[in-house]
Amino acid sequence: MSLQWTIIASFLYAEIAIVLLLALPIASPSKWQKFFKSRFLAYISGQASIYFLILIGVLVLCLLDAIREMQKYSNMESSDHQHLDAEMQGNMRLFRAQRNFYISGFALFLLIVIRRMVQMISELATLLAQAEANYRQAQSATVAARTMLDKAGAGDEQTKKEIEDLRSQIATLEKELNKEKKDKEAVKSQAESLNKEYDRLSEEHSQLQKKITIASGGGDSKKDE
């Protein structure tokens, strides 16, 4: 494997490790968000979009190069009256082109997945923090309103009107509290759906990785012969 493809394969393995760290229940979304907002990552995030586009461009070029090599050696394989050594060399180069295609394709796919996972984790952490803050605010307002109602006795019309207003505020706050509970449950459901989607992607990646391993074993045996 050339230096170029060794670097891309190492980058692919690093991406797999990052996806596992983000998907496994190692830390809560709020902790991940604090990590994303650390000084080091904040310094990098200023140029993150440029780095992302550069990586996307490099991986796309490598993917296109692998496709070109696959087409080239597939055509050579289909020609007639080739010498045995030339045919074996062509098969070996075709295998390498296919291997490079899978490596660059998976690296490109996981790069997009990681970016999307980071965005969803940040959004989830923000929604959870907002829901928690609204929940506490609604609880505090409800307790304060009920305390005022307990202290308020039977009085004049203005006092009764204030009591009615307070009751209306309590009803509104209770509705908002129920809404925040539902939003919090919806956020948790979204997080569970994200984990299920990752499990599905991981299973597909594992199956394709097995195919690469099997193909690599076949290519090595041909080379040994």
One Martini backbone bead per residue (centre of mass of N, CA, C, O) as a GRO file, in nm:
protein
  225
    1MET     BB    1   0.095   0.036   0.024
    2SER     BB    2   0.081   0.346  -0.011
    3LEU     BB    3   0.112   0.640   0.152
    4GLN     BB    4  -0.160   0.759   0.076
    5TRP     BB    5  -0.337   0.503   0.164
    6THR     BB    6  -0.232   0.487   0.453
    7ILE     BB    7  -0.347   0.757   0.547
    8ILE     BB    8  -0.645   0.700   0.477
    9ALA     BB    9  -0.671   0.447   0.655
   10SER     BB   10  -0.602   0.590   0.922
   11PHE     BB   11  -0.836   0.791   0.902
   12LEU     BB   12  -1.058   0.575   0.909
   13TYR     BB   13  -0.991   0.458   1.190
   14ALA     BB   14  -1.035   0.726   1.339
   15GLU     BB   15  -1.333   0.757   1.262
   16ILE     BB   16  -1.437   0.503   1.399
   17ALA     BB   17  -1.354   0.590   1.686
   18ILE     BB   18  -1.526   0.850   1.695
   19VAL     BB   19  -1.803   0.722   1.649
   20LEU     BB   20  -1.796   0.544   1.901
   21LEU     BB   21  -1.768   0.774   2.109
   22LEU     BB   22  -2.037   0.925   2.024
   23ALA     BB   23  -2.239   0.671   2.056
   24LEU     BB   24  -2.156   0.600   2.317
   25PRO     BB   25  -2.240   0.612   2.674
   26ILE     BB   26  -2.002   0.806   2.803
   27ALA     BB   27  -2.151   1.084   2.751
   28SER     BB   28  -2.317   1.358   2.766
   29PRO     BB   29  -2.423   1.616   2.572
   30SER     BB   30  -2.312   1.840   2.763
   31LYS     BB   31  -2.017   1.733   2.772
   32TRP     BB   32  -1.966   1.745   2.471
   33GLN     BB   33  -2.015   2.049   2.444
   34LYS     BB   34  -1.780   2.134   2.626
   35PHE     BB   35  -1.567   2.003   2.447
   36PHE     BB   36  -1.637   2.162   2.183
   37LYS     BB   37  -1.583   2.448   2.364
   38SER     BB   38  -1.304   2.439   2.384
   39ARG     BB   39  -1.015   2.595   2.317
   40PHE     BB   40  -0.902   2.409   2.103
   41LEU     BB   41  -1.169   2.375   1.933
   42ALA     BB   42  -1.220   2.679   1.900
   43TYR     BB   43  -0.968   2.726   1.729
   44ILE     BB   44  -1.047   2.520   1.502
   45SER     BB   45  -1.347   2.611   1.428
   46GLY     BB   46  -1.268   2.862   1.257
   47GLN     BB   47  -1.152   2.632   1.024
   48ALA     BB   48  -1.348   2.388   0.980
   49SER     BB   49  -1.479   2.435   0.700
   50ILE     BB   50  -1.215   2.425   0.542
   51TYR     BB   51  -1.118   2.144   0.629
   52PHE     BB   52  -1.367   1.991   0.532
   53LEU     BB   53  -1.344   2.066   0.228
   54ILE     BB   54  -1.063   1.951   0.188
   55LEU     BB   55  -1.127   1.657   0.266
   56ILE     BB   56  -1.347   1.614   0.062
   57GLY     BB   57  -1.173   1.669  -0.190
   58VAL     BB   58  -0.960   1.447  -0.144
   59LEU     BB   59  -1.157   1.202  -0.127
   60VAL     BB   60  -1.285   1.240  -0.403
   61LEU     BB   61  -1.028   1.209  -0.568
   62CYS     BB   62  -0.961   0.923  -0.466
   63LEU     BB   63  -1.222   0.793  -0.559
   64LEU     BB   64  -1.191   0.857  -0.863
   65ASP     BB   65  -0.922   0.711  -0.894
   66ALA     BB   66  -1.029   0.430  -0.818
   67ILE     BB   67  -1.239   0.411  -1.042
   68ARG     BB   68  -1.041   0.437  -1.276
   69GLU     BB   69  -0.876   0.184  -1.205
   70MET     BB   70  -1.106  -0.018  -1.224
   71GLN     BB   71  -1.175   0.031  -1.522
   72LYS     BB   72  -0.899  -0.028  -1.638
   73TYR     BB   73  -0.861  -0.332  -1.522
   74SER     BB   74  -1.127  -0.445  -1.629
   75ASN     BB   75  -1.055  -0.417  -1.931
   76MET     BB   76  -0.800  -0.594  -1.918
   77GLU     BB   77  -0.948  -0.855  -1.822
   78SER     BB   78  -1.141  -0.879  -2.089
   79SER     BB   79  -0.916  -0.946  -2.253
   80ASP     BB   80  -0.747  -1.134  -2.486
   81HIS     BB   81  -0.457  -1.307  -2.488
   82GLN     BB   82  -0.313  -1.328  -2.214
   83HIS     BB   83  -0.082  -1.340  -2.003
   84LEU     BB   84  -0.051  -1.474  -1.698
   85ASP     BB   85   0.113  -1.251  -1.560
   86ALA     BB   86  -0.057  -1.015  -1.661
   87GLU     BB   87  -0.322  -1.113  -1.532
   88MET     BB   88  -0.224  -1.110  -1.237
   89GLN     BB   89  -0.149  -0.812  -1.231
   90GLY     BB   90  -0.433  -0.710  -1.300
   91ASN     BB   91  -0.578  -0.837  -1.055
   92MET     BB   92  -0.412  -0.693  -0.839
   93ARG     BB   93  -0.484  -0.401  -0.929
   94LEU     BB   94  -0.787  -0.434  -0.902
   95PHE     BB   95  -0.790  -0.492  -0.599
   96ARG     BB   96  -0.656  -0.226  -0.513
   97ALA     BB   97  -0.874  -0.044  -0.632
   98GLN     BB   98  -1.105  -0.157  -0.461
   99ARG     BB   99  -0.981  -0.098  -0.188
  100ASN     BB  100  -0.957   0.211  -0.231
  101PHE     BB  101  -1.256   0.259  -0.271
  102TYR     BB  102  -1.349   0.172   0.012
  103ILE     BB  103  -1.173   0.360   0.180
  104SER     BB  104  -1.265   0.635   0.058
  105GLY     BB  105  -1.569   0.593   0.093
  106PHE     BB  106  -1.574   0.557   0.403
  107ALA     BB  107  -1.428   0.818   0.477
  108LEU     BB  108  -1.641   1.006   0.353
  109PHE     BB  109  -1.888   0.904   0.508
  110LEU     BB  110  -1.778   0.945   0.806
  111LEU     BB  111  -1.732   1.249   0.786
  112ILE     BB  112  -2.033   1.319   0.760
  113VAL     BB  113  -2.131   1.173   1.014
  114ILE     BB  114  -1.965   1.331   1.223
  115ARG     BB  115  -2.075   1.610   1.163
  116ARG     BB  116  -2.374   1.536   1.226
  117MET     BB  117  -2.333   1.434   1.517
  118VAL     BB  118  -2.225   1.697   1.636
  119GLN     BB  119  -2.473   1.868   1.572
  120MET     BB  120  -2.685   1.691   1.727
  121ILE     BB  121  -2.551   1.704   2.006
  122SER     BB  122  -2.564   2.012   2.035
  123GLU     BB  123  -2.870   2.039   2.001
  124LEU     BB  124  -2.947   1.850   2.234
  125ALA     BB  125  -2.808   2.009   2.462
  126THR     BB  126  -2.968   2.271   2.420
  127LEU     BB  127  -3.254   2.152   2.462
  128LEU     BB  128  -3.208   2.040   2.747
  129ALA     BB  129  -3.131   2.308   2.882
  130GLN     BB  130  -3.392   2.460   2.807
  131ALA     BB  131  -3.593   2.265   2.938
  132GLU     BB  132  -3.479   2.285   3.225
  133ALA     BB  133  -3.514   2.591   3.262
  134ASN     BB  134  -3.822   2.601   3.209
  135TYR     BB  135  -3.900   2.405   3.431
  136ARG     BB  136  -3.790   2.571   3.671
  137GLN     BB  137  -3.946   2.831   3.612
  138ALA     BB  138  -4.229   2.707   3.634
  139GLN     BB  139  -4.202   2.606   3.924
  140SER     BB  140  -4.141   2.878   4.061
  141ALA     BB  141  -4.398   3.025   3.966
  142THR     BB  142  -4.601   2.828   4.091
  143VAL     BB  143  -4.511   2.857   4.387
  144ALA     BB  144  -4.550   3.165   4.407
  145ALA     BB  145  -4.852   3.172   4.333
  146ARG     BB  146  -4.953   2.983   4.561
  147THR     BB  147  -4.849   3.157   4.795
  148MET     BB  148  -5.021   3.405   4.731
  149LEU     BB  149  -5.295   3.257   4.755
  150ASP     BB  150  -5.264   3.173   5.053
  151LYS     BB  151  -5.238   3.477   5.158
  152ALA     BB  152  -5.489   3.529   5.025
  153GLY     BB  153  -5.793   3.666   5.085
  154ALA     BB  154  -6.078   3.794   5.144
  155GLY     BB  155  -6.183   4.068   4.941
  156ASP     BB  156  -6.191   4.269   4.713
  157GLU     BB  157  -6.219   4.301   4.376
  158GLN     BB  158  -5.914   4.332   4.323
  159THR     BB  159  -5.827   4.077   4.468
  160LYS     BB  160  -5.995   3.882   4.296
  161LYS     BB  161  -5.860   3.956   4.029
  162GLU     BB  162  -5.574   3.869   4.111
  163ILE     BB  163  -5.650   3.578   4.165
  164GLU     BB  164  -5.744   3.513   3.879
  165ASP     BB  165  -5.477   3.580   3.748
  166LEU     BB  166  -5.313   3.370   3.902
  167ARG     BB  167  -5.469   3.126   3.803
  168SER     BB  168  -5.412   3.172   3.507
  169GLN     BB  169  -5.104   3.150   3.537
  170ILE     BB  170  -5.100   2.863   3.646
  171ALA     BB  171  -5.229   2.729   3.402
  172THR     BB  172  -5.016   2.822   3.200
  173LEU     BB  173  -4.770   2.696   3.347
  174GLU     BB  174  -4.874   2.405   3.337
  175LYS     BB  175  -4.876   2.388   3.031
  176GLU     BB  176  -4.573   2.448   2.993
  177LEU     BB  177  -4.477   2.210   3.163
  178ASN     BB  178  -4.600   1.990   2.982
  179LYS     BB  179  -4.453   2.077   2.726
  180GLU     BB  180  -4.162   2.033   2.834
  181LYS     BB  181  -4.197   1.733   2.884
  182LYS     BB  182  -4.255   1.659   2.590
  183ASP     BB  183  -3.993   1.776   2.473
  184LYS     BB  184  -3.804   1.595   2.636
  185GLU     BB  185  -3.913   1.328   2.520
  186ALA     BB  186  -3.849   1.397   2.223
  187VAL     BB  187  -3.543   1.420   2.260
  188LYS     BB  188  -3.499   1.131   2.358
  189SER     BB  189  -3.617   0.999   2.105
  190GLN     BB  190  -3.407   1.120   1.910
  191ALA     BB  191  -3.162   0.985   2.044
  192GLU     BB  192  -3.257   0.693   1.994
  193SER     BB  193  -3.269   0.717   1.686
  194LEU     BB  194  -2.967   0.778   1.651
  195ASN     BB  195  -2.865   0.509   1.769
  196LYS     BB  196  -3.009   0.325   1.565
  197GLU     BB  197  -2.874   0.446   1.310
  198TYR     BB  198  -2.588   0.374   1.395
  199ASP     BB  199  -2.626   0.068   1.416
  200ARG     BB  200  -2.690   0.035   1.117
  201LEU     BB  201  -2.426   0.156   1.006
  202SER     BB  202  -2.237  -0.039   1.157
  203GLU     BB  203  -2.341  -0.296   1.022
  204GLU     BB  204  -2.270  -0.213   0.732
  205HIS     BB  205  -1.972  -0.168   0.784
  206SER     BB  206  -1.908  -0.456   0.883
  207GLN     BB  207  -1.984  -0.600   0.621
  208LEU     BB  208  -1.787  -0.443   0.434
  209GLN     BB  209  -1.530  -0.514   0.597
  210LYS     BB  210  -1.548  -0.817   0.542
  211LYS     BB  211  -1.520  -0.795   0.237
  212ILE     BB  212  -1.240  -0.667   0.243
  213THR     BB  213  -1.099  -0.895   0.400
  214ILE     BB  214  -1.161  -1.116   0.194
  215ALA     BB  215  -1.029  -0.971  -0.049
  216SER     BB  216  -0.749  -0.942   0.085
  217GLY     BB  217  -0.697  -1.244   0.116
  218GLY     BB  218  -0.716  -1.308  -0.189
  219GLY     BB  219  -0.488  -1.113  -0.282
  220ASP     BB  220  -0.257  -1.241  -0.111
  221SER     BB  221  -0.270  -1.528  -0.232
  222LYS     BB  222  -0.201  -1.440  -0.522
  223LYS     BB  223   0.071  -1.316  -0.454
  224ASP     BB  224   0.205  -1.571  -0.338
  225GLU     BB  225   0.171  -1.733  -0.614
   0.00000   0.00000   0.00000
